[in-house]
XYZ file of C-alpha atoms in Angstrom:
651
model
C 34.436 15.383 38.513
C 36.004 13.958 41.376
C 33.688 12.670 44.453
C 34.147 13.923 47.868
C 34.384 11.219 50.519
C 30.994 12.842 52.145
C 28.999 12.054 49.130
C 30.040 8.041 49.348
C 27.553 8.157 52.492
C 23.982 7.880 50.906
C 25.639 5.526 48.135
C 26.807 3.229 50.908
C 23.737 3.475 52.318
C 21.863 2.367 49.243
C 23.732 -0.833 48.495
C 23.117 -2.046 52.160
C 19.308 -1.253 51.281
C 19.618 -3.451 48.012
C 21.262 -6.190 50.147
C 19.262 -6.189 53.013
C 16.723 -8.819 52.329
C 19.802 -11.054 50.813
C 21.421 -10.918 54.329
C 19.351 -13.937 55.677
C 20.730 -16.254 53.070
C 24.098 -15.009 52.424
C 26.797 -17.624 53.739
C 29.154 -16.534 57.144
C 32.313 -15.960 54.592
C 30.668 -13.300 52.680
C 28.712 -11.357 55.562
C 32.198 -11.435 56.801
C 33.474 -9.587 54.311
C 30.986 -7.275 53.591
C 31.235 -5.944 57.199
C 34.819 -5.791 56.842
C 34.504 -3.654 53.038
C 31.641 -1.176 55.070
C 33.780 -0.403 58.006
C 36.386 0.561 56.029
C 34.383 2.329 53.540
C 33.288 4.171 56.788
C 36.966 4.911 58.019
C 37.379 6.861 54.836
C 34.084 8.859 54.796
C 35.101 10.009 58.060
C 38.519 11.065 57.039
C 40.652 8.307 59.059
C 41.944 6.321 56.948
C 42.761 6.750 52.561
C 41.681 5.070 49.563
C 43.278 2.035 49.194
C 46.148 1.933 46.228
C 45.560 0.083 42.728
C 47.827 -2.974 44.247
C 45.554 -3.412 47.379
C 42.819 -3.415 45.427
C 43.637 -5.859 43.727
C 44.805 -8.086 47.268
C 40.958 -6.928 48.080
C 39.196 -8.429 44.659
C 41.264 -12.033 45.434
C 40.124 -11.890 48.818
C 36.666 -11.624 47.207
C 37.287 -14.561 45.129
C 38.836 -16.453 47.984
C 35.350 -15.766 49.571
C 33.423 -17.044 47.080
C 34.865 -20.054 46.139
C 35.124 -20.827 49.855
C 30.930 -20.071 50.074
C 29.989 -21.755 46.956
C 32.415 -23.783 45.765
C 32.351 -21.524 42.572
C 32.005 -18.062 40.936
C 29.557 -19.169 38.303
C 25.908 -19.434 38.541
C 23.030 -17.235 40.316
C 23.971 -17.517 44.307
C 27.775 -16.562 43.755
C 27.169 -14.341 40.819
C 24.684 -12.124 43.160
C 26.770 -12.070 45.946
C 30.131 -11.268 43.790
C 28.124 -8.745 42.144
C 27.349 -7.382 45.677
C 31.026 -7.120 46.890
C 32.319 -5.830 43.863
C 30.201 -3.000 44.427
C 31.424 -2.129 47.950
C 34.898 -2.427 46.340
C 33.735 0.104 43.828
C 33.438 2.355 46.218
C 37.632 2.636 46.869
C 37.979 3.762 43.556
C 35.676 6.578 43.309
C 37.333 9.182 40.779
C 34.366 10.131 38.759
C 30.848 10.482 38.584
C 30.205 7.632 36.056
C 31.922 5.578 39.014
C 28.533 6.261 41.100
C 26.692 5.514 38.261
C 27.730 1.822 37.914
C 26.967 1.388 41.587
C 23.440 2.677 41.093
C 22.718 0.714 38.070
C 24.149 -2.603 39.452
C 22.063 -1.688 42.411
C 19.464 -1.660 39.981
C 20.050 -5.177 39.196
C 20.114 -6.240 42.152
C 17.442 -5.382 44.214
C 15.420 -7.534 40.884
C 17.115 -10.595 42.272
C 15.452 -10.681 45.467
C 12.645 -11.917 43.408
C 14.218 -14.781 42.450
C 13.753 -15.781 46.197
C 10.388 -14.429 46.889
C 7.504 -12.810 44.886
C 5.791 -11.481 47.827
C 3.651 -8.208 48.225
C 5.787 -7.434 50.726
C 8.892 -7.908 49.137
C 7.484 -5.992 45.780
C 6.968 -3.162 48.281
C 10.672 -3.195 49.360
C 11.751 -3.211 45.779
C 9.930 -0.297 44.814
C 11.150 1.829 47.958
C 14.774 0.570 47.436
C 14.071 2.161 43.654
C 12.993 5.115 44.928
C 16.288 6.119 46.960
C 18.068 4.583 44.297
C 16.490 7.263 41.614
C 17.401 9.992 44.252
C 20.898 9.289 44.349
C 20.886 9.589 40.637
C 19.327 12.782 41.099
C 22.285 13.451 43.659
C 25.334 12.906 41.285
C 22.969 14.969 38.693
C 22.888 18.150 40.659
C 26.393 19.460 40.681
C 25.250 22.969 42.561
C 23.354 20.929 44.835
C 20.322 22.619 44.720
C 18.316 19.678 46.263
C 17.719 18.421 49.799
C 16.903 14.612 51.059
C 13.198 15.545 50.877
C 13.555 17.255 47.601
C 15.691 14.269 46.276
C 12.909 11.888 47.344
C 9.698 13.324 46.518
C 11.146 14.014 43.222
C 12.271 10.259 42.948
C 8.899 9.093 44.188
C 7.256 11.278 41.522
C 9.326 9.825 38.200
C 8.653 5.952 39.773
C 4.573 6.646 39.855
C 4.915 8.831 36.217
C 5.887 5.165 35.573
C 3.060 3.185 36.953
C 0.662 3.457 33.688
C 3.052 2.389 31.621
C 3.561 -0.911 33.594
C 0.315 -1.206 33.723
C -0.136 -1.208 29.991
C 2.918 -3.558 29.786
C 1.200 -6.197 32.453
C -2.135 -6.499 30.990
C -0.751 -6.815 27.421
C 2.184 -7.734 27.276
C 1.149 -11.295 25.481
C 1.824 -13.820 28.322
C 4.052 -17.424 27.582
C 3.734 -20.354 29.619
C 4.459 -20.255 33.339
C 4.328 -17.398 36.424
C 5.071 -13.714 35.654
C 8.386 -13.517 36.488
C 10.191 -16.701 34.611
C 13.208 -17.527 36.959
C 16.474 -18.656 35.843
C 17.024 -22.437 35.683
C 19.767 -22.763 38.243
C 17.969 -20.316 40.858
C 16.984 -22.215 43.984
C 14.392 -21.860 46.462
C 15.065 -22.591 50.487
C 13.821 -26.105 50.216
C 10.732 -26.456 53.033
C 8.065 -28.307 54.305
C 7.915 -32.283 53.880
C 10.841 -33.926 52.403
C 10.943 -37.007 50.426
C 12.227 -38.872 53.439
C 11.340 -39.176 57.316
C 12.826 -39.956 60.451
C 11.839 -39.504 64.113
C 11.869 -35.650 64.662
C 11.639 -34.562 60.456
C 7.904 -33.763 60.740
C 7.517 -32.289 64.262
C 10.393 -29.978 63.545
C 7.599 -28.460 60.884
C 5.224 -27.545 63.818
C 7.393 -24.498 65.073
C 6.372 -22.861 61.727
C 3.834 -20.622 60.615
C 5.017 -20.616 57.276
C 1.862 -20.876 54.464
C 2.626 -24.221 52.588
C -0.285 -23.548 49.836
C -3.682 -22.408 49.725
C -6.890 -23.828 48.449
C -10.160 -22.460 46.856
C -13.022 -24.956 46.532
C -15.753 -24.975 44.044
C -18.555 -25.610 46.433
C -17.799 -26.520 50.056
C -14.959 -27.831 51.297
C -14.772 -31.394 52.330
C -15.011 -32.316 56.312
C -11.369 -31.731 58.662
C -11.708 -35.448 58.472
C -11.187 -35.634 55.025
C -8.444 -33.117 54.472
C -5.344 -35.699 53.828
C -3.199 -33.538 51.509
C -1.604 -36.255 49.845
C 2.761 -35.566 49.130
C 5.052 -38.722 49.130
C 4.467 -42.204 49.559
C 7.441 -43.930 51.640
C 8.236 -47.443 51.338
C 11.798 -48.435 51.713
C 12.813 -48.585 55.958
C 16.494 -49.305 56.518
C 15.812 -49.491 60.714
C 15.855 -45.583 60.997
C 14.681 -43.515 57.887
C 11.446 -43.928 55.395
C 12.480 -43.427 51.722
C 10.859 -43.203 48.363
C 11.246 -46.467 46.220
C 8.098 -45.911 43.342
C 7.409 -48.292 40.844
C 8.382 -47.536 37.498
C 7.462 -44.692 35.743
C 5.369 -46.981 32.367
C 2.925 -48.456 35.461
C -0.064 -46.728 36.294
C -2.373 -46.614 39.548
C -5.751 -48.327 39.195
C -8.230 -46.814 40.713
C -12.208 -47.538 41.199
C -15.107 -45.723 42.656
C -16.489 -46.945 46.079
C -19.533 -45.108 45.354
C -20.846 -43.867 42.322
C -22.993 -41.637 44.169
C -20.079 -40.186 45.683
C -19.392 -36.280 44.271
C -15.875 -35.388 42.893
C -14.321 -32.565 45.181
C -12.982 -29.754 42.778
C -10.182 -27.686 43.949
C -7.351 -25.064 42.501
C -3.869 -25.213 44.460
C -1.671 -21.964 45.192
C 1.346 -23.925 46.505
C 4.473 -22.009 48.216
C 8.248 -22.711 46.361
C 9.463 -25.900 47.958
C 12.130 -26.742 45.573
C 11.203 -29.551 45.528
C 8.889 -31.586 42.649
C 6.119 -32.875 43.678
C 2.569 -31.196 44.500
C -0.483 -31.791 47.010
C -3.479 -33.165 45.965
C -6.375 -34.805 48.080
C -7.049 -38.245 48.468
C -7.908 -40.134 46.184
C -6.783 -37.536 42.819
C -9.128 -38.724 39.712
C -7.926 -35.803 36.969
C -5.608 -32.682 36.741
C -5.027 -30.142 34.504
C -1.668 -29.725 33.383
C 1.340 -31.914 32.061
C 2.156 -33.434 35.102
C 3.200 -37.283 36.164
C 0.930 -39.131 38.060
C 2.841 -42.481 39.935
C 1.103 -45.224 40.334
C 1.772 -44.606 44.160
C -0.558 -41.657 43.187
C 2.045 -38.933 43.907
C 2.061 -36.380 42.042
C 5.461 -34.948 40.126
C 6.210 -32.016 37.809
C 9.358 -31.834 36.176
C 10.990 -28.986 37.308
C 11.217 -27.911 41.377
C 8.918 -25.732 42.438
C 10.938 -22.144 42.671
C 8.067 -19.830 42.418
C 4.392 -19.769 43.508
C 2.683 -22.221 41.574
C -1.368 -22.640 41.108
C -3.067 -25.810 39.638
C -6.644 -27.140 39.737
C -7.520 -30.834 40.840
C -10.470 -33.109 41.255
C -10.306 -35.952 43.800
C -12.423 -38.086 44.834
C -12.881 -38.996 48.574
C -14.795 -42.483 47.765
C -12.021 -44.099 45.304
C -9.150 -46.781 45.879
C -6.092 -47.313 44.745
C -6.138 -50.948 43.687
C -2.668 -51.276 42.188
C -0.624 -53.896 43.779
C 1.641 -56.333 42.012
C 3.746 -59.271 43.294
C 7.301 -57.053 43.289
C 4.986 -54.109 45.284
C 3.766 -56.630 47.846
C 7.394 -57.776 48.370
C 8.728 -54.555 48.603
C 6.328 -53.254 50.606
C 6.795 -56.325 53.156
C 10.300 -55.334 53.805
C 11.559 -54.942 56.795
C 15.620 -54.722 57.961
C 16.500 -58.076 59.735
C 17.630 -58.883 63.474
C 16.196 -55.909 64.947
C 12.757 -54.609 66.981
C 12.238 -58.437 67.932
C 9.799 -57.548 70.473
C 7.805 -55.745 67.842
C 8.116 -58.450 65.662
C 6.655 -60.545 68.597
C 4.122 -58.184 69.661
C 2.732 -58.095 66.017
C 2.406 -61.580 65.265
C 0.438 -61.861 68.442
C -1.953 -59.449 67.728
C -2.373 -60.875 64.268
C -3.481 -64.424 65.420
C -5.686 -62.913 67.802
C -7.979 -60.869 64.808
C -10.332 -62.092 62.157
C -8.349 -60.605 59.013
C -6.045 -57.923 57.954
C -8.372 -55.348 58.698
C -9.783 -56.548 62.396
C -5.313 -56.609 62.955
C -4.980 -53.127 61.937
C -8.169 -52.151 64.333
C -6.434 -53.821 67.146
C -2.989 -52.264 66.682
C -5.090 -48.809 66.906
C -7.089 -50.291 69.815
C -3.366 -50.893 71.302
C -2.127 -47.107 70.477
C -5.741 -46.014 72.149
C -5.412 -48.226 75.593
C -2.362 -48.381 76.145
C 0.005 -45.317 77.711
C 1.061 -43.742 74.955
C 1.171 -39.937 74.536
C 1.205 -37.250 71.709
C 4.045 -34.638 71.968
C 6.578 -32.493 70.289
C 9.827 -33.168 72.584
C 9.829 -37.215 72.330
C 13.101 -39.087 74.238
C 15.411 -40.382 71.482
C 15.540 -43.631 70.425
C 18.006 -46.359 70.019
C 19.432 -48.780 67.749
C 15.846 -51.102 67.684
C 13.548 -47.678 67.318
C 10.621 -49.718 67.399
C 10.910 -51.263 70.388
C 12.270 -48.061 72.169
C 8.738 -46.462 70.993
C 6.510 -49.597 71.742
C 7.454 -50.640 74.865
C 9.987 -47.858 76.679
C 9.303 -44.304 75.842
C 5.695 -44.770 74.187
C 5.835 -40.813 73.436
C 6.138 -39.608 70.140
C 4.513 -37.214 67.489
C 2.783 -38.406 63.640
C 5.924 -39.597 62.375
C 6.793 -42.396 65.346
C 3.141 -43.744 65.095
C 3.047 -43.762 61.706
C 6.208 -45.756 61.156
C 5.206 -48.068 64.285
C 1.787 -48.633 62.951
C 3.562 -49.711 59.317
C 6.242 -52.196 60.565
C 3.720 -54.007 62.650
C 1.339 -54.842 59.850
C 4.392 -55.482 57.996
C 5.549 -57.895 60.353
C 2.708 -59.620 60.265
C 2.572 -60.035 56.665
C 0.497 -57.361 55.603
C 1.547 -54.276 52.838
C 2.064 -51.407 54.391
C 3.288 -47.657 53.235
C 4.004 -44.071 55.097
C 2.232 -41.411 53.112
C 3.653 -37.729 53.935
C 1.781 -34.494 53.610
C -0.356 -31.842 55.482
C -3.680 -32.915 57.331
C -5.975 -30.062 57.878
C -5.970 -26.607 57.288
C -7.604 -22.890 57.972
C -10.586 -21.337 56.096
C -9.585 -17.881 56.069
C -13.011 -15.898 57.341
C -12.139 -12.871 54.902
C -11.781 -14.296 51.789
C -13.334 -17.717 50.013
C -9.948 -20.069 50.034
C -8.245 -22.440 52.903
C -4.804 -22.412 54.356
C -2.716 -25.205 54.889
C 0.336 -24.657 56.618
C 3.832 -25.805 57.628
C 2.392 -26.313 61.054
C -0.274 -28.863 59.419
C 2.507 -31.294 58.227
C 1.541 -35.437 58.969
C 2.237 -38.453 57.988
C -0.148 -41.156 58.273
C -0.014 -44.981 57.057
C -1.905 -46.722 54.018
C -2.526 -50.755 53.920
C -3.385 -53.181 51.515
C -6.520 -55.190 51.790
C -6.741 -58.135 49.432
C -10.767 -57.060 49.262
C -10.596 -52.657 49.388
C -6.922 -51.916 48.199
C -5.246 -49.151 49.340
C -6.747 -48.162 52.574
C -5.696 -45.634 54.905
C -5.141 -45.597 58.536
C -3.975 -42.986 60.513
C -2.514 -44.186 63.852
C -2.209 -40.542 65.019
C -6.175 -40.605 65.386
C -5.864 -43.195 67.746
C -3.626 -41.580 70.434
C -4.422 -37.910 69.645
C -8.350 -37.498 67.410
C -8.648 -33.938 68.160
C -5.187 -33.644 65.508
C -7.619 -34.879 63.163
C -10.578 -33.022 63.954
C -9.533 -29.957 65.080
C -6.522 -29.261 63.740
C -3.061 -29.150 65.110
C -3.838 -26.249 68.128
C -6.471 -28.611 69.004
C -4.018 -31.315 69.556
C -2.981 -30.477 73.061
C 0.222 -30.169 72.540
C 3.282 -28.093 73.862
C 2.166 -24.408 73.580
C 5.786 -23.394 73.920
C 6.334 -25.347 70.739
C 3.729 -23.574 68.830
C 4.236 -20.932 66.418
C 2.385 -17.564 68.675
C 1.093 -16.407 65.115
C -1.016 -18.777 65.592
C -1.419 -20.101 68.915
C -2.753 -16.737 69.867
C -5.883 -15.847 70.739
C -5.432 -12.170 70.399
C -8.615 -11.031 67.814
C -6.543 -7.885 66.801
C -3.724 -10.490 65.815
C -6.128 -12.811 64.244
C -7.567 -10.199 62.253
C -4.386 -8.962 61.254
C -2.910 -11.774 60.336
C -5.938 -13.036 58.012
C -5.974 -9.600 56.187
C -2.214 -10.064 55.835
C -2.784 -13.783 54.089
C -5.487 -12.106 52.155
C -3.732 -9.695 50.655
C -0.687 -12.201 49.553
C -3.561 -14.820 48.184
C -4.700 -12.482 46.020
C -0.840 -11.156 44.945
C -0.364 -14.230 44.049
C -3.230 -14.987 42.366
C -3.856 -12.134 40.326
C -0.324 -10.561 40.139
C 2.508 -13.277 39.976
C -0.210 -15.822 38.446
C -1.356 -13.475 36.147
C -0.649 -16.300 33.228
C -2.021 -16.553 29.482
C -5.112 -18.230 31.139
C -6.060 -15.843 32.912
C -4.876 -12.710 30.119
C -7.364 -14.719 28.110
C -10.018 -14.930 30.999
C -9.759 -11.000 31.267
C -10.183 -9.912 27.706
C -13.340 -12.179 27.516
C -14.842 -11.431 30.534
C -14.767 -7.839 28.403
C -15.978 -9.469 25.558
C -13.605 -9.784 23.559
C -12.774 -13.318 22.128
C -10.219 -15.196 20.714
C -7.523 -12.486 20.926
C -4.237 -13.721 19.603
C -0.291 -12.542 20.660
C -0.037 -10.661 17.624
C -2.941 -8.645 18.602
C -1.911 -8.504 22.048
C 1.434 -6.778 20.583
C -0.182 -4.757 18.801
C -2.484 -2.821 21.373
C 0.322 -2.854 23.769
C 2.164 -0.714 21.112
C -0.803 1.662 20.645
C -1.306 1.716 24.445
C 2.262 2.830 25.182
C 2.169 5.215 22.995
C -0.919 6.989 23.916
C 0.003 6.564 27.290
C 3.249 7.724 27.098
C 2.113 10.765 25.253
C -0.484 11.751 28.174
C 2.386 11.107 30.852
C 4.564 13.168 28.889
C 1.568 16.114 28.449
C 1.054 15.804 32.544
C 4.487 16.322 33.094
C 5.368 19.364 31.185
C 2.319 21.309 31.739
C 3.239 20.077 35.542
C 6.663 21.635 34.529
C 5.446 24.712 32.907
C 3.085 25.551 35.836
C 5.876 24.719 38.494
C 8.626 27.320 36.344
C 5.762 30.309 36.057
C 4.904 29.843 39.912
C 8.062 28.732 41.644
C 10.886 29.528 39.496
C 11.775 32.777 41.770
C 11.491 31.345 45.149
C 13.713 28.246 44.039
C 16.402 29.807 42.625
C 16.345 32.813 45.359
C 16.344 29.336 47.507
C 19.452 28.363 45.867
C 21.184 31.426 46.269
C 20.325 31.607 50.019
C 21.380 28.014 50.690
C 24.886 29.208 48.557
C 25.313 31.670 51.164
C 24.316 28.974 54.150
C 26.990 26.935 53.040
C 29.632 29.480 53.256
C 28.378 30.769 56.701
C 25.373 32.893 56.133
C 22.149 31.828 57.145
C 19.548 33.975 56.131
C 16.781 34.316 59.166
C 12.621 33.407 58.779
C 11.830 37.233 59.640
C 14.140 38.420 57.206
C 13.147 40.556 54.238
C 15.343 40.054 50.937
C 16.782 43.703 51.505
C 17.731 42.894 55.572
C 19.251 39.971 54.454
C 20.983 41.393 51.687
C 22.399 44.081 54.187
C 24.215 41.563 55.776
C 25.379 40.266 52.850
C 27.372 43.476 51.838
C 28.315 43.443 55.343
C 29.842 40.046 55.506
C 31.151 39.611 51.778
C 31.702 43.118 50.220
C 32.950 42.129 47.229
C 29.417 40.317 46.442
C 27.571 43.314 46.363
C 27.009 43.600 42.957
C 26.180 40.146 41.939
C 23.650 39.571 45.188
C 21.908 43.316 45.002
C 21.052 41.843 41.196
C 19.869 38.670 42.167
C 17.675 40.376 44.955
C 16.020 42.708 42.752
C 15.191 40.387 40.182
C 13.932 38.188 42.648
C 11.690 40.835 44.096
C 10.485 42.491 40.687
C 9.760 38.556 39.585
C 7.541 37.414 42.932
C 6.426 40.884 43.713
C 6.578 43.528 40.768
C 4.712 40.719 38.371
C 7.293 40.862 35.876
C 7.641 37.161 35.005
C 8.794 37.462 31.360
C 11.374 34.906 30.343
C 13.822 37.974 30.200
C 13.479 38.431 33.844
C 13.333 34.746 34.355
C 16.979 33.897 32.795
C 18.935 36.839 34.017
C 18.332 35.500 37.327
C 18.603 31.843 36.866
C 21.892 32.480 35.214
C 22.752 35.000 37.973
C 22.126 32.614 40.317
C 24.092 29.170 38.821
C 26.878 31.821 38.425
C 26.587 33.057 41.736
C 29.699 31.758 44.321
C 29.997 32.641 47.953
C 33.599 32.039 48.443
């Protein structure tokens, strides 16, 4: 069956819906070419231009290539094989000769609209999905119709009503399908989050860059109330290595451990479980100071914590800090390293410290009195500090003196390392946003910091956050409370609006709970469920098991529902559909038939218009009258006129 140009129109239509969320990330060389296969696609829907010959089609799939390897690099792996999967299927469409040809589009559009949740596991983007399946199904149910019987509405309610038949099963399959390790949807090993949020390195402008963004970095349920806005220092990175510009990681090795001690033994542990955002990146968030964890992941003795894989996909895990500990570890290689500074530069700095130092008691009076200096002096908190030259320091110090978390951090660390003293720049997130609907805490992008940590011979680890000194409502009140730029702030938040407010907590809501019940529905929590029904120790092979029993019972009552849906539907509607058909036969060749027409009017005109139809339409008329009217709805009447009517052509 060949396919008319007209038809490609929906199908077009349905791979830009199955793209659409991929068009955000796909690189300038391939949007490039898409526009350029759609336009022409276009050109020969509306009869202006041809399909392109076997020999330009193949000029078209090296141009695809070309595109490719000039995006990627490559045609192998998950980024190129999407998008070459994606063109390939607009090139389909120049070669449209028969109706498994339509077929392959729909089922690679199938595929495709899966991968967006290699990218996001959303709500929102579930929702998508399942529409884009929808209209998907309906085109099937296009190419399946040959007399055309259907309209759009038709096409779609019928679509819509197959996808929810389908609902119980999934159901069945979610809850018992026996779970394996890791989040619902196991993502391939080469597929890549948008890395965000803190990186493992910092320079003047990498944090405040964060502000602008409303993004959710994770979320956090307590078990009993949450700690003071004080004490929220999510703990990332720890940065020691400063080459005059940029912080970098340099941990110890991997065999040495932290050492940690109580302040307090009165003090109580703060329990926590962490719903952190895909990164791509390896490390997690934990409050200061981390004591245990569940899981199998790396602790440093810089007390960062690592997994082993980036994070690509939500990711939950439970903590306990506690907010009275130390991190005592410090050997004679850590003290040098962390003493380091890059020589024959920031000499005023170098000045200014060593002043200050002879001037205090001990280490700990020298680090009040830089943060006295921060406090007294003019220096400002802001988003849009002047850049800074070759000695950064003493642009900050003593010229520009504006700057946001990341310039006083770094300043506060080089002058108690020029003054002898070990000093560190921790990253992270400082903060965060109980959400009044629901029992959990958001942190977000906005809520990135970095702060400093020094050593004292007699404490340990300490920290000190020179960003309290200049700006304490940052730390109290969270970054809106900061006075800062309101231009620079994300107007998610910023706003004041309750209706937005509202909205925009329900909204977090209902993706804290996707997450956590949906695409963190692991074998914990399978487990969790069944007991919480009383029902213990369930194994995988009895998991199996059920789910086969389930399907099958389920399946059966679907299958029930729909044919005594069917049979109802034929007994009731079978006339009025097919006499529907027949009318819309006639439409299509020019003959509408009018609301306050009777079937005998209109089949007046019929004999009037197309004489030699007579016959065939005076049949389907009276059998179509005698079936909704007369009451004779035997399955004789019933297939004389469906056959009368599939037989039935206008022309």
């Amino acid at each position: 069956m060949a396919i008319a140009d007209h038809k490609l129109t929906p199908v077009l239509i349905g791979i830009h819906l199955v793209a659409l969320p991929m068009y955000s990330r796909l690189p300038p060389y391939i949007l490039l070419t898409m526009a350029v296969l759609t336009l022409w696609s276009l050109l020969i829907i509306a009869g202006r231009a041809r399909q392109p010959k076997a020999w330009l089609r193949i000029v078209l799939a090296g141009v695809v290539i070309v595109a490719l390897l000039a995006s990627y690099g490559t045609v192998f792996g998950q980024e190129p094989g999407i998008a070459m999967l994606l063109m390939l299927s607009f090139l389909k469409l120049f070669e449209m000769k028969a109706r498994r040809d339509v077929l392959l589009i729909i089922f690679v559009g199938y595929f495709l609209v899966a991968t967006h949740f290699f990218h996001s596991q959303s709500p929102w983007i579930a929702a998508y999905v399942f529409v884009v399946v929808i209209y998907l199904t309906s085109l099937l149910i296009v190419f399946s119709d040959r007399l055309g019987s259907t309209d759009f509405k038709t096409r779609m309610t019928m679509s819509a009503r197959m996808v929810l038949q389908a609902i119980p099963l999934m159901l069945v399959l979610f809850v018992l399908f026996p779970r394996i390790q890791g989040p619902l949807w196991s993502l391939p090993d080469d597929a890549k989050s948008a890395t965000t949020g803190v990186g493992d390195e910092m320079s003047p402008g990498s944090i405040n860059d964060l502000i602008s963004s409303s993004a959710v970095a994770f979320r956090v349920q307590f078990k009993g109330e949450p700690p003071a806005p004080k004490d929220l220092y999510w703990r990332g990175l720890v940065l020691s290595h400063y080459d005059g510009k940029t912080w970098r990681r340099d941990d110890a090795p991997e065999d040495l451990q932290p050492e940690l001690s109580a302040v307090s033994a009165a003090a109580q542990p703060v329990e926590y479980a962490v719903m952190l955002e895909p990164h791509g990146r390896k490390w997690l968030y934990s409050l200061e100071s981390l004591v245990s964890l569940e899981g199998g992941y790396s602790v440093t003795r810089e007390l960062q914590v690592l997994t082993k894989k980036e994070i690509i996909s939500v990711f939950s895990y439970a903590m306990t800090s506690s907010l009275r500990s130390r991190n005592r570890s410090l050997s004679a290689q850590e003290r040098e390293k962390n003493l380091l500074l890059p020589q024959d530069f920031n000499e005023k700095s170098v000045t200014l410290a060593r002043r200050l130092r002879m001037a205090a008691g001990d280490d700990a009076e020298y680090a009040d009195s830089i943060l006295n200096y921060f406090n007294t002096e003019t220096f400002s908190y802001t988003l849009s500090p002047p850049l800074l030259g070759d000695n950064a320091m003493d642009d900050f110090i003593f010229n520009t003196r504006a700057g946001f978390c990341e310039h006083y951090s770094s300043a506060f660390v080089y002058l108690m390392r020029a003054a002898g003293v070990p000093a560190r720049v921790v990253v992270g997130y400082q903060g965060g946003t109980l959400n009044p609907l629901d029992d959990y805490m958001i942190v977000r992008q906005s809520d990135a910091h970095a702060w400093a940590e020094i050593w004292l011979a007699d404490k340990g680890w300490m920290r000190a956050d020179p960003t309290s000194a200049v700006s304490p409502d940052r730390i109290d009140f969270g970054i809106l409370g900061a006075g800062l730029e309101a231009g620079r702030m994300p107007f998610m938040l910023a706003s004041n609006n309750k209706w937005l407010l509202q909205l925009r907590y329900t909204a977090d809501s209902l993706n804290h709970n996707w997450n956590k019940w949906v695409v963190g529905f692991n074998e914990k929590k399978q487990q969790a469920l069944f007991e919480s029904l009383g029902i213990e120790d369930i194994n995988k092979s009895t998991l199996f098991s059920w789910m086969v029993v389930a399907m099958t019972l389920m399946g059966g009552v679907v299958a029930w529902w729909v044919f005594r849906q069917g049979e109802r539907k034929s007994k009731r509607d079978v006339a009025s559909y097919y006499y529907s058909l027949f009318c819309r036969k006639l439409e299509r060749a020019g003959l509408m038939k009018q609301p306050s027409e009777s079937p005998d009017e209109f089949l007046v005109r019929i004999v009037q218009h197309f004489p030699h139809l007579k016959d065939k339409a005076s049949l389907i008329t009276r059998q179509y009258q005698q079936m909704r009217y007369g009451g004779e709805a035997d399955d004789g009447h019933k297939k004389r006129l469906v056959l009368a009517v599939k037989q039935f052509r206008a022309r």
